[in-house]
CSV table of C-alpha atoms in Angstrom, one decimal:
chain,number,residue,atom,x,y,z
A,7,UNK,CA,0.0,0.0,0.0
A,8,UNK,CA,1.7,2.9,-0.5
A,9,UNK,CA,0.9,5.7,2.0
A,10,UNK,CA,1.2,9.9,2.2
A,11,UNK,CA,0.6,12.6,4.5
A,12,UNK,CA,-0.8,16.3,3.5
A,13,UNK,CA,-1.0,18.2,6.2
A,14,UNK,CA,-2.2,22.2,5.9
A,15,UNK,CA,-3.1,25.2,7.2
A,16,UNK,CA,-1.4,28.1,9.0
A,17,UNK,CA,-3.1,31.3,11.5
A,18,UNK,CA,-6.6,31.4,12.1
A,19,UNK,CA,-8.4,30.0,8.7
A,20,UNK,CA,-9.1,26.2,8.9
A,21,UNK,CA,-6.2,23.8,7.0
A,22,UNK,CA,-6.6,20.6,5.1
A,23,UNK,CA,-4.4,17.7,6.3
A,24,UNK,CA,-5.1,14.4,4.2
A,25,UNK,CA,-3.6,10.8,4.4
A,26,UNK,CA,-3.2,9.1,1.2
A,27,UNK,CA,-3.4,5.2,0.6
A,28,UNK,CA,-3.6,2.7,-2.6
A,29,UNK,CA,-2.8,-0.9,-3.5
A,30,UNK,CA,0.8,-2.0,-3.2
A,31,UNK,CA,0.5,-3.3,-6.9
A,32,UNK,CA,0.6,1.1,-7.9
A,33,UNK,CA,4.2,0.9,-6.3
A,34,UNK,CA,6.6,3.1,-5.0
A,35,UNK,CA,5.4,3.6,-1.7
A,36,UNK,CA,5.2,6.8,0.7
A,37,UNK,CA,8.6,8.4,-1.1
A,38,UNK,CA,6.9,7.5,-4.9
A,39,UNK,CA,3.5,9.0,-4.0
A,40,UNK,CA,4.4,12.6,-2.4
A,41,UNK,CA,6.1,14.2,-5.3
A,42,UNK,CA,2.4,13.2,-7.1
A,43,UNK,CA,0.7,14.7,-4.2
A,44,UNK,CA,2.6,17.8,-3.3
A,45,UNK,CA,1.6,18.5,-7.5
A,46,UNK,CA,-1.7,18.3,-6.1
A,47,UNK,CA,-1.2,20.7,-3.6
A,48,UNK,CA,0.5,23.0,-5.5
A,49,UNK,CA,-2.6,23.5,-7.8
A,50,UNK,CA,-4.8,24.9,-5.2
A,51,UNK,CA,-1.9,27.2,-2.9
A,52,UNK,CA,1.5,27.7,-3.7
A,53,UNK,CA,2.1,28.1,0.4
A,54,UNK,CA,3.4,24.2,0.3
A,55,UNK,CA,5.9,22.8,2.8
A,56,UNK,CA,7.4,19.4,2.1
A,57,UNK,CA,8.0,17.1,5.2
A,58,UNK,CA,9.0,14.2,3.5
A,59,UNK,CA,8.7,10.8,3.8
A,60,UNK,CA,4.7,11.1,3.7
A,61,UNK,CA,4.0,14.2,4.8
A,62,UNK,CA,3.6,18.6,4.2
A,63,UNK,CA,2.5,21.1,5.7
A,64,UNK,CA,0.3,23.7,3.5
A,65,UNK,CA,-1.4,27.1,4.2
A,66,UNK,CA,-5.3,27.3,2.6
A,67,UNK,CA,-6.3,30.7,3.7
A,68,UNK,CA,-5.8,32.4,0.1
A,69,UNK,CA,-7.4,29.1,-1.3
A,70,UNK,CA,-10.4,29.6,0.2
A,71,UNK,CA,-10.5,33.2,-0.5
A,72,UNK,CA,-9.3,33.0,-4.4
A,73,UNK,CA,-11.9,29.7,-4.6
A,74,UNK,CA,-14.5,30.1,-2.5
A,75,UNK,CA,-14.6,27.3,-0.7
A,76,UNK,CA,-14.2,26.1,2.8
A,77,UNK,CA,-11.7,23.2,4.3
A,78,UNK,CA,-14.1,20.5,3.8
A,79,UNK,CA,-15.0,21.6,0.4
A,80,UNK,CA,-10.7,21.8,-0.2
A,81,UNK,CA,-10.6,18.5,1.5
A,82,UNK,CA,-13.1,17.0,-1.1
A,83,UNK,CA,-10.9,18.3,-4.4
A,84,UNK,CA,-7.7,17.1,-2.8
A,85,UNK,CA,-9.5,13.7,-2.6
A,86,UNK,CA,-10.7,13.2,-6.0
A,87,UNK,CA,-7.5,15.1,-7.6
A,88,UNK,CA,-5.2,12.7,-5.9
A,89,UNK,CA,-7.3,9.7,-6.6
A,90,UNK,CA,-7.5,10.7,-10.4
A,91,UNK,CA,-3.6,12.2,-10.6
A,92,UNK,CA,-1.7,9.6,-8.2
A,93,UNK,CA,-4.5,6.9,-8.0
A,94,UNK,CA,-4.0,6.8,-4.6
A,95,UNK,CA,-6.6,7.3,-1.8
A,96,UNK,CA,-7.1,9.8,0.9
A,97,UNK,CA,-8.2,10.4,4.6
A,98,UNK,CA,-7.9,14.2,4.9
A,99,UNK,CA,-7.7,16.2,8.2
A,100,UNK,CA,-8.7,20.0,8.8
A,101,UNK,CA,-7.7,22.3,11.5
A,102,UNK,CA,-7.6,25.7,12.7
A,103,UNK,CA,-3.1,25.0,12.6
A,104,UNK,CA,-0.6,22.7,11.6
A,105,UNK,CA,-0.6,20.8,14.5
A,106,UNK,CA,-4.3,20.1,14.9
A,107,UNK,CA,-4.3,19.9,11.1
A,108,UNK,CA,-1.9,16.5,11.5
A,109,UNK,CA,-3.6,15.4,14.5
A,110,UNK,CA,-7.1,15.5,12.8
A,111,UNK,CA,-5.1,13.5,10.3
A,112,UNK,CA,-3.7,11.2,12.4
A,113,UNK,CA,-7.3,10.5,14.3
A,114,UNK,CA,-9.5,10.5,10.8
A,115,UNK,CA,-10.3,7.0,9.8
A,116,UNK,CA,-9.1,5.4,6.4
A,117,UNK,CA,-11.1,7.3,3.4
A,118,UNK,CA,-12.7,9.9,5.5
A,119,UNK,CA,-12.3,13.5,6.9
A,120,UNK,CA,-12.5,15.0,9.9
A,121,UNK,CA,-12.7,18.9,10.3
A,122,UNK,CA,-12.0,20.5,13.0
A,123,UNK,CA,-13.8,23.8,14.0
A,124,UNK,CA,-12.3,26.4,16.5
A,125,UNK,CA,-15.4,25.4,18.3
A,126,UNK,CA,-14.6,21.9,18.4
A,127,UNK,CA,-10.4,21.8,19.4
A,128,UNK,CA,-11.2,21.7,23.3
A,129,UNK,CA,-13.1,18.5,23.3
A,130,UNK,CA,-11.1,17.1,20.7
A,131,UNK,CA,-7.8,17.2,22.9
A,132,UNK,CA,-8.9,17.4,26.1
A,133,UNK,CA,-9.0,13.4,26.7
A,134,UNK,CA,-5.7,12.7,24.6
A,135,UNK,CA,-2.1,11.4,25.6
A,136,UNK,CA,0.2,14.3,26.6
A,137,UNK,CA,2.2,12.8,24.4
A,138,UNK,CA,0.3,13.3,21.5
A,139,UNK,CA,1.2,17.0,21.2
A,140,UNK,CA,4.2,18.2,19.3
A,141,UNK,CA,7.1,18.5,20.6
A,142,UNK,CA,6.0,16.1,23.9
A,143,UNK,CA,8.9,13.3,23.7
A,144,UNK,CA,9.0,10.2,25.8
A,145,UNK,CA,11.0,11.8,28.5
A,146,UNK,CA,8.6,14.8,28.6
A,147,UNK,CA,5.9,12.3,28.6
A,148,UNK,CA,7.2,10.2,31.4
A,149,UNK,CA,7.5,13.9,33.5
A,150,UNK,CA,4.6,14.6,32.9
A,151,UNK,CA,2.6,11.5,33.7
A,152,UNK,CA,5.1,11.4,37.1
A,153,UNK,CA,3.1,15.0,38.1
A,154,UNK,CA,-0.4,13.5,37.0
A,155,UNK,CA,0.0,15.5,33.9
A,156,UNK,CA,-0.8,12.6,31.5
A,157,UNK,CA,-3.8,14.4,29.6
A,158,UNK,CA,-3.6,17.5,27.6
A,159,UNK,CA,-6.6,18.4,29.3
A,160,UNK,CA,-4.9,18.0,32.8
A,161,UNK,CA,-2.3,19.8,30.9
A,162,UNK,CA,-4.1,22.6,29.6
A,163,UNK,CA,-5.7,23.3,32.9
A,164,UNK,CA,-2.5,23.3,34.9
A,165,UNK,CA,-0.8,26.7,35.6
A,166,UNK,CA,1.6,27.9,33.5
A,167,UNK,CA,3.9,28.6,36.4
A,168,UNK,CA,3.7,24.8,37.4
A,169,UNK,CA,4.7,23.6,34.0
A,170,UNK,CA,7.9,25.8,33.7
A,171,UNK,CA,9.1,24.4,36.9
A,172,UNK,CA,8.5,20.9,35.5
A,173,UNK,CA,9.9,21.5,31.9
A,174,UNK,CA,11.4,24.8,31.5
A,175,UNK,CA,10.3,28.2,30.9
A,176,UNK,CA,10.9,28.2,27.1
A,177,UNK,CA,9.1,24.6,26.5
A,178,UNK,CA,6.7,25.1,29.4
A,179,UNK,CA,5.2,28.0,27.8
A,180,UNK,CA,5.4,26.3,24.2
A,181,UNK,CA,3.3,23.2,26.0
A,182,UNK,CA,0.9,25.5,27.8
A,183,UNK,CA,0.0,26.6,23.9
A,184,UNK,CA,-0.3,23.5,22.4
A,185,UNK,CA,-2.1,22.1,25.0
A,186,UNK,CA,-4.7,24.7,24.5
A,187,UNK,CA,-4.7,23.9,20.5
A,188,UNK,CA,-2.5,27.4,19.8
A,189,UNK,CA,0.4,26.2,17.4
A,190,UNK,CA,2.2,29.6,16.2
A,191,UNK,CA,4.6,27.0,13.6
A,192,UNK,CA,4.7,29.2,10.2
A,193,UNK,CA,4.6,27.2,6.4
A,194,UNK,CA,7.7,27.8,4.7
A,195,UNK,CA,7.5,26.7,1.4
A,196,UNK,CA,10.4,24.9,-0.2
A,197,UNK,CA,12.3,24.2,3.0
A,198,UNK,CA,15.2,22.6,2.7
A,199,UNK,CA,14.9,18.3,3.1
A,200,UNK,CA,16.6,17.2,6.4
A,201,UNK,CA,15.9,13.5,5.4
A,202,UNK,CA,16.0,11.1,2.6
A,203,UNK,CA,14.2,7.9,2.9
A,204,UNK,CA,13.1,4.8,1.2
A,205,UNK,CA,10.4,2.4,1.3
A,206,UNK,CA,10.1,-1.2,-0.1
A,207,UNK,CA,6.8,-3.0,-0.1
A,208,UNK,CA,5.7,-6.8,-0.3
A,209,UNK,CA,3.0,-8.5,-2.9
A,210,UNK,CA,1.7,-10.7,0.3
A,211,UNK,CA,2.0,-10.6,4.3
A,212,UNK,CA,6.0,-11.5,4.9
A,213,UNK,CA,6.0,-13.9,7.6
A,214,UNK,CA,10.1,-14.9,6.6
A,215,UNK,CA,12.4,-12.6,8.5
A,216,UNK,CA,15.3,-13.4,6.0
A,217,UNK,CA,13.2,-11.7,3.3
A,218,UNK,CA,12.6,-8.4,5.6
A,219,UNK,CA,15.9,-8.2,6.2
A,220,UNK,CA,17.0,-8.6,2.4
A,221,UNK,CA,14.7,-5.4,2.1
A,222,UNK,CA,16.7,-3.5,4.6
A,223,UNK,CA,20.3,-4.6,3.2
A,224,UNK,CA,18.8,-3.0,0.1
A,225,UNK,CA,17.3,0.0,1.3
A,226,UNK,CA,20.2,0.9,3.2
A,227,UNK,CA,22.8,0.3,0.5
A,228,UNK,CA,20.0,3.0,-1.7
A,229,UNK,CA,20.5,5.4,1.1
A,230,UNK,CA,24.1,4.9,1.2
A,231,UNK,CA,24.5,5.4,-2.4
A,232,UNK,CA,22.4,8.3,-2.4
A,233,UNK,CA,23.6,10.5,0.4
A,234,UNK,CA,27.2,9.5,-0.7
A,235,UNK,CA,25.5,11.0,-4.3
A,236,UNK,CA,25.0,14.0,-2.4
A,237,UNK,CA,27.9,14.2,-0.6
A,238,UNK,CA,26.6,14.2,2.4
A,239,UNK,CA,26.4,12.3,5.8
A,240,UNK,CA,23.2,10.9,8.4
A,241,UNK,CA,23.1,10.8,11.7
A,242,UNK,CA,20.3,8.9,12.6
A,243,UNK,CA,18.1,5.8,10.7
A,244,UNK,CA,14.0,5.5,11.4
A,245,UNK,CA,12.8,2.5,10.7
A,246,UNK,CA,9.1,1.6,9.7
A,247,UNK,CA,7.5,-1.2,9.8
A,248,UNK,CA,4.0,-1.3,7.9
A,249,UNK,CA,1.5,-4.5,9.3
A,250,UNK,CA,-1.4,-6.1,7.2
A,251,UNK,CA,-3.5,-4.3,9.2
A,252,UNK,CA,-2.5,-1.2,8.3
A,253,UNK,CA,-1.1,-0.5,11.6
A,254,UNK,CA,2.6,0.7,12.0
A,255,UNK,CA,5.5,1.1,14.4
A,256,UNK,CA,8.3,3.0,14.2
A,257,UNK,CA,11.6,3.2,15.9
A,258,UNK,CA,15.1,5.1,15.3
A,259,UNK,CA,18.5,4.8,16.7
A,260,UNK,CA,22.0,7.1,16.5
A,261,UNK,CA,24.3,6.1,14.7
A,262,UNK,CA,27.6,6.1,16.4
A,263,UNK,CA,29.1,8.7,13.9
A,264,UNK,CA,27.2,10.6,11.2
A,265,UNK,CA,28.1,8.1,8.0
A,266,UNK,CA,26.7,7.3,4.8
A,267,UNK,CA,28.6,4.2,4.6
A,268,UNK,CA,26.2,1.5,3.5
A,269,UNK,CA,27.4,-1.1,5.9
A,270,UNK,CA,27.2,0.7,8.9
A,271,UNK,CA,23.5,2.0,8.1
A,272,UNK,CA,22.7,-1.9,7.5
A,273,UNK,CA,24.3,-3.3,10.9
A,274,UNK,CA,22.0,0.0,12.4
A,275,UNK,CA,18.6,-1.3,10.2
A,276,UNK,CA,19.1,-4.8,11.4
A,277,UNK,CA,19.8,-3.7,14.9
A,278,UNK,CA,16.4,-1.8,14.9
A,279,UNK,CA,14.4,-4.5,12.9
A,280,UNK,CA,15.7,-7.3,15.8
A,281,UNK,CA,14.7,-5.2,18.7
A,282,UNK,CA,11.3,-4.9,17.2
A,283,UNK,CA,11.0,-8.8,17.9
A,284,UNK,CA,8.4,-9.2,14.8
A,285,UNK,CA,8.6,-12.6,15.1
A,286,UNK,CA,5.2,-13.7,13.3
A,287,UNK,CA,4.2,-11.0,12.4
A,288,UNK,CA,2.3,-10.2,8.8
A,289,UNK,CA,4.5,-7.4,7.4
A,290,UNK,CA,3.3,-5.6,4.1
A,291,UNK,CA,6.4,-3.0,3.9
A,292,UNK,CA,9.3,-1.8,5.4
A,293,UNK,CA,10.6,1.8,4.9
A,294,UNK,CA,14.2,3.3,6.3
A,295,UNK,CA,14.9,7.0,6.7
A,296,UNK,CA,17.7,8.7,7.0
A,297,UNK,CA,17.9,11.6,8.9
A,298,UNK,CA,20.0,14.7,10.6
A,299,UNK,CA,21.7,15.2,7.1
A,300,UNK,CA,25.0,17.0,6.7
A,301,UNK,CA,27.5,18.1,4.5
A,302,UNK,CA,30.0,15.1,4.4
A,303,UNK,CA,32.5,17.5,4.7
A,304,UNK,CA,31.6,18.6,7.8
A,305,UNK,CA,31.8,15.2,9.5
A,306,UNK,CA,34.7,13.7,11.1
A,307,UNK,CA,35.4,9.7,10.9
A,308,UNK,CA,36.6,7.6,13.7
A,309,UNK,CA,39.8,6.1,11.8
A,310,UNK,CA,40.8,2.2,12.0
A,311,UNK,CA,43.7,0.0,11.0
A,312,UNK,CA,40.8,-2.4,9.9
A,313,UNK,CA,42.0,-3.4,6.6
A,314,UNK,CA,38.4,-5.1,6.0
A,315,UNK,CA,37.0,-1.9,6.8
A,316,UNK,CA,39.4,-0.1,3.9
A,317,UNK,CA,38.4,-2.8,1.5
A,318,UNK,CA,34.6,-2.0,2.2
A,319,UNK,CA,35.0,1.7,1.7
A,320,UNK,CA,37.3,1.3,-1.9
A,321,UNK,CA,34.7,-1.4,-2.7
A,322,UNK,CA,31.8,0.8,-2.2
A,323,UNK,CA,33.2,3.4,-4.1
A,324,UNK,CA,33.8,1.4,-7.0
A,325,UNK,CA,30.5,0.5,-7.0
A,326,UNK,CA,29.5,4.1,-6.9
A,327,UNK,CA,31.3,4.8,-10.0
A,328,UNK,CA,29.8,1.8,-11.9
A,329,UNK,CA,26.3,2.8,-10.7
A,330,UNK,CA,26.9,6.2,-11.7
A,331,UNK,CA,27.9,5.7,-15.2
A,332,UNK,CA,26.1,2.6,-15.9
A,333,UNK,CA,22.9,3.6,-13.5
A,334,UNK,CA,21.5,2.6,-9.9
A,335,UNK,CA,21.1,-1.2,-11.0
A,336,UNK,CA,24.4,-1.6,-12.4
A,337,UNK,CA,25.7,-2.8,-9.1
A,338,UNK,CA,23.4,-5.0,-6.5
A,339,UNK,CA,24.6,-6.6,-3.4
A,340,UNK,CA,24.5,-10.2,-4.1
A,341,UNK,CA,22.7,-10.8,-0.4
A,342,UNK,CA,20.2,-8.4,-1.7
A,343,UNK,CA,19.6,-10.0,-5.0
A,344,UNK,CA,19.7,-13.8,-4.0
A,345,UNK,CA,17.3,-16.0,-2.1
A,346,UNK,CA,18.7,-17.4,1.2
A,347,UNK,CA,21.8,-19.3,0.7
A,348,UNK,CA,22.3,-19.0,-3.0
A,349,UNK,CA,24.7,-15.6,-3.5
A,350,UNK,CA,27.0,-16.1,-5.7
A,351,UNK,CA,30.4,-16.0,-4.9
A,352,UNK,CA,31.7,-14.6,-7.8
A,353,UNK,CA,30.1,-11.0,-7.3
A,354,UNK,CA,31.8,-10.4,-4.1
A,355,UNK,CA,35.2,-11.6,-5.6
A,356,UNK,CA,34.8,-9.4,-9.1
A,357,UNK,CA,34.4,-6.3,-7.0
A,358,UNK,CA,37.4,-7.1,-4.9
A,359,UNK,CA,39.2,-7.1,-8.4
A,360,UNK,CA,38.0,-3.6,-8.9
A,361,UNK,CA,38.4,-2.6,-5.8
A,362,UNK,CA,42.6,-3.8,-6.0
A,363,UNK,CA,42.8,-1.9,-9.1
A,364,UNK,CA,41.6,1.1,-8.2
């Protein structure tokens, strides 16, 4: 199924949020279906901020001054423009702000909408998780619960005073907003990516962890290539994992040094994937992002006397130049390619050749 997030709005006029699904046999996934959607977008405001994987941020007011029409009205056009453009389906979400625009999202079922009036944010947060709020971490979450703050509503109701001294000035006054549904988070349209990601999905539920962790290998050696393509470095992998269901989970780790070397970004995947403990589980895709980018110059690297290490690094960029004149599937890690226990040994040994004579 592929899967994408539009998420709008900005100051006081209502914003459309909508969450896009299709059939896993249109491909491509979250990363293929936003650049489709974000077209969308872009014919009704040009106030359009990207948040990939799945997801952007958009300002409607001059929409629904030039058009005429209200958020749900918006919401209904996004629907049938994105099911007719990217043949993908949406759940839309509509909100006085950004953040009640992505919760409305978040909380709207599959194919449906749900607006949110001024009138209506009170009762709409009151009874959720603290930590359903921007900005509201674990840690802060666990704070919070510790006071008996594990509500927005309790939130909302407690002094601001008392949640300075529990988080900070800065953050307690940013909480005592958003807990009252007050986001003041502008658009900006054509901000700069901080992330690249990928996303690989299966034809039927995959029960074989082998499989699921073939699709990792290979979206972390994309990622690899890509930021190397770049030139530029990650410092953190998100990892998620998509259910039959339609249900998700998602976890991210630090890498130890900010990298774009595709073996240390697979060892990180795997890591994450195991601690997950999927066991049985019915898994429909798996998606990786990387994140905190940087200019590769910028980063420093831990050296090592490893000379497997070495070998790695002039392997990988042989491969890089292969792919790079030759294109992307030029070069594909035998592991990746092959069914358990059938690579090929030659691969590994011809780019050792390469590797020796560069």
């Amino acid at each position: 199924m592929a899967e994408g997030s539009v998420v709008g709005g900005a100051g006081d006029a209502e914003a459309a949020g909508a969450r896009a699904g299709g059939n896993a046999g249109t491909g491509g996934g979250c990363e293929a279906a936003l650049p489709a959607l974000l077209a969308v977008l872009g014919g009704l405001t040009p106030v359009v901020q990207a948040l990939p994987p799945d997801a952007a941020l958009v300002d409607v007011r001059g929409a629904e001054r030039y058009f005429g029409w209200n958020a749900a009205q918006l919401a209904s056009v996004i629907r049938v423009r994105a099911l007719a453009h990217c043949g993908v389906d949406c759940t839309i979400g509509a909100g006085p702000n950004p953040m009640l625009a992505r919760m409305a999202a978040r909380g709207a079922r599959p194919g449906t909408t749900l607006v949110l009036s001024p009138d209506e944010v009170t009762e709409f947060l009151t009874d959720k998780p603290v930590a359903a709020l921007d900005g509201v971490g674990p840690a802060t979450a666990r704070t919070l619960c510790s006071y008996g703050l594990d509500s927005v509503g309790r939130v909302a109701a407690a002094p601001l005073a008392t949640l300075q001294r529990i988080v900070g000035a800065r953050s307690g006054r940013e909480l005592h907003e958003r807990a009252q549904g007050i986001d003041r988070t502008p658009v900006v349209p054509n901000a700069a990516a901080r992330s690249l990601g990928a996303e690989r999905s299966f034809p039927r539920d995959e029960l074989d962890p082998d499989r699921r962790r073939r699709a990792l290998l290979s979206l972390a050696e994309e990622l690899g290539a890509r930021l190397r393509g770049t030139e530029q470095v990650c410092r953190s992998l998100t990892l998620t994992v998509r259910y039959a269901d339609r249900s998700t989970t998602t976890r991210g780790r630090t890498l130890r040094e900010p990298t774009a070397h595709s073996p240390a970004l697979t060892a990180l995947a795997y890591a994450i994937h195991e601690s997950l403990g999927l066991q049985r589980a019915r898994v429909r895709g798996v998606s990786l992002r990387a994140e905190a980018l940087m200019p590769a110059r910028l980063a420093s690297r831990q050296l090592t006397f490893d000379p497997a290490d070495d070998r790695a690094r002039r392997i990988e960029a042989v491969a890089d130049r292969a792919r790079a004149r030759f294109g992307p599937a030029a070069i594909v890690s035998a592991a990746a390619a092959a069914g358990p226990g059938d690579a090929p040994a030659g691969a590994a040994a011809a780019l050792d050749a390469l590797a020796d004579a560069a």
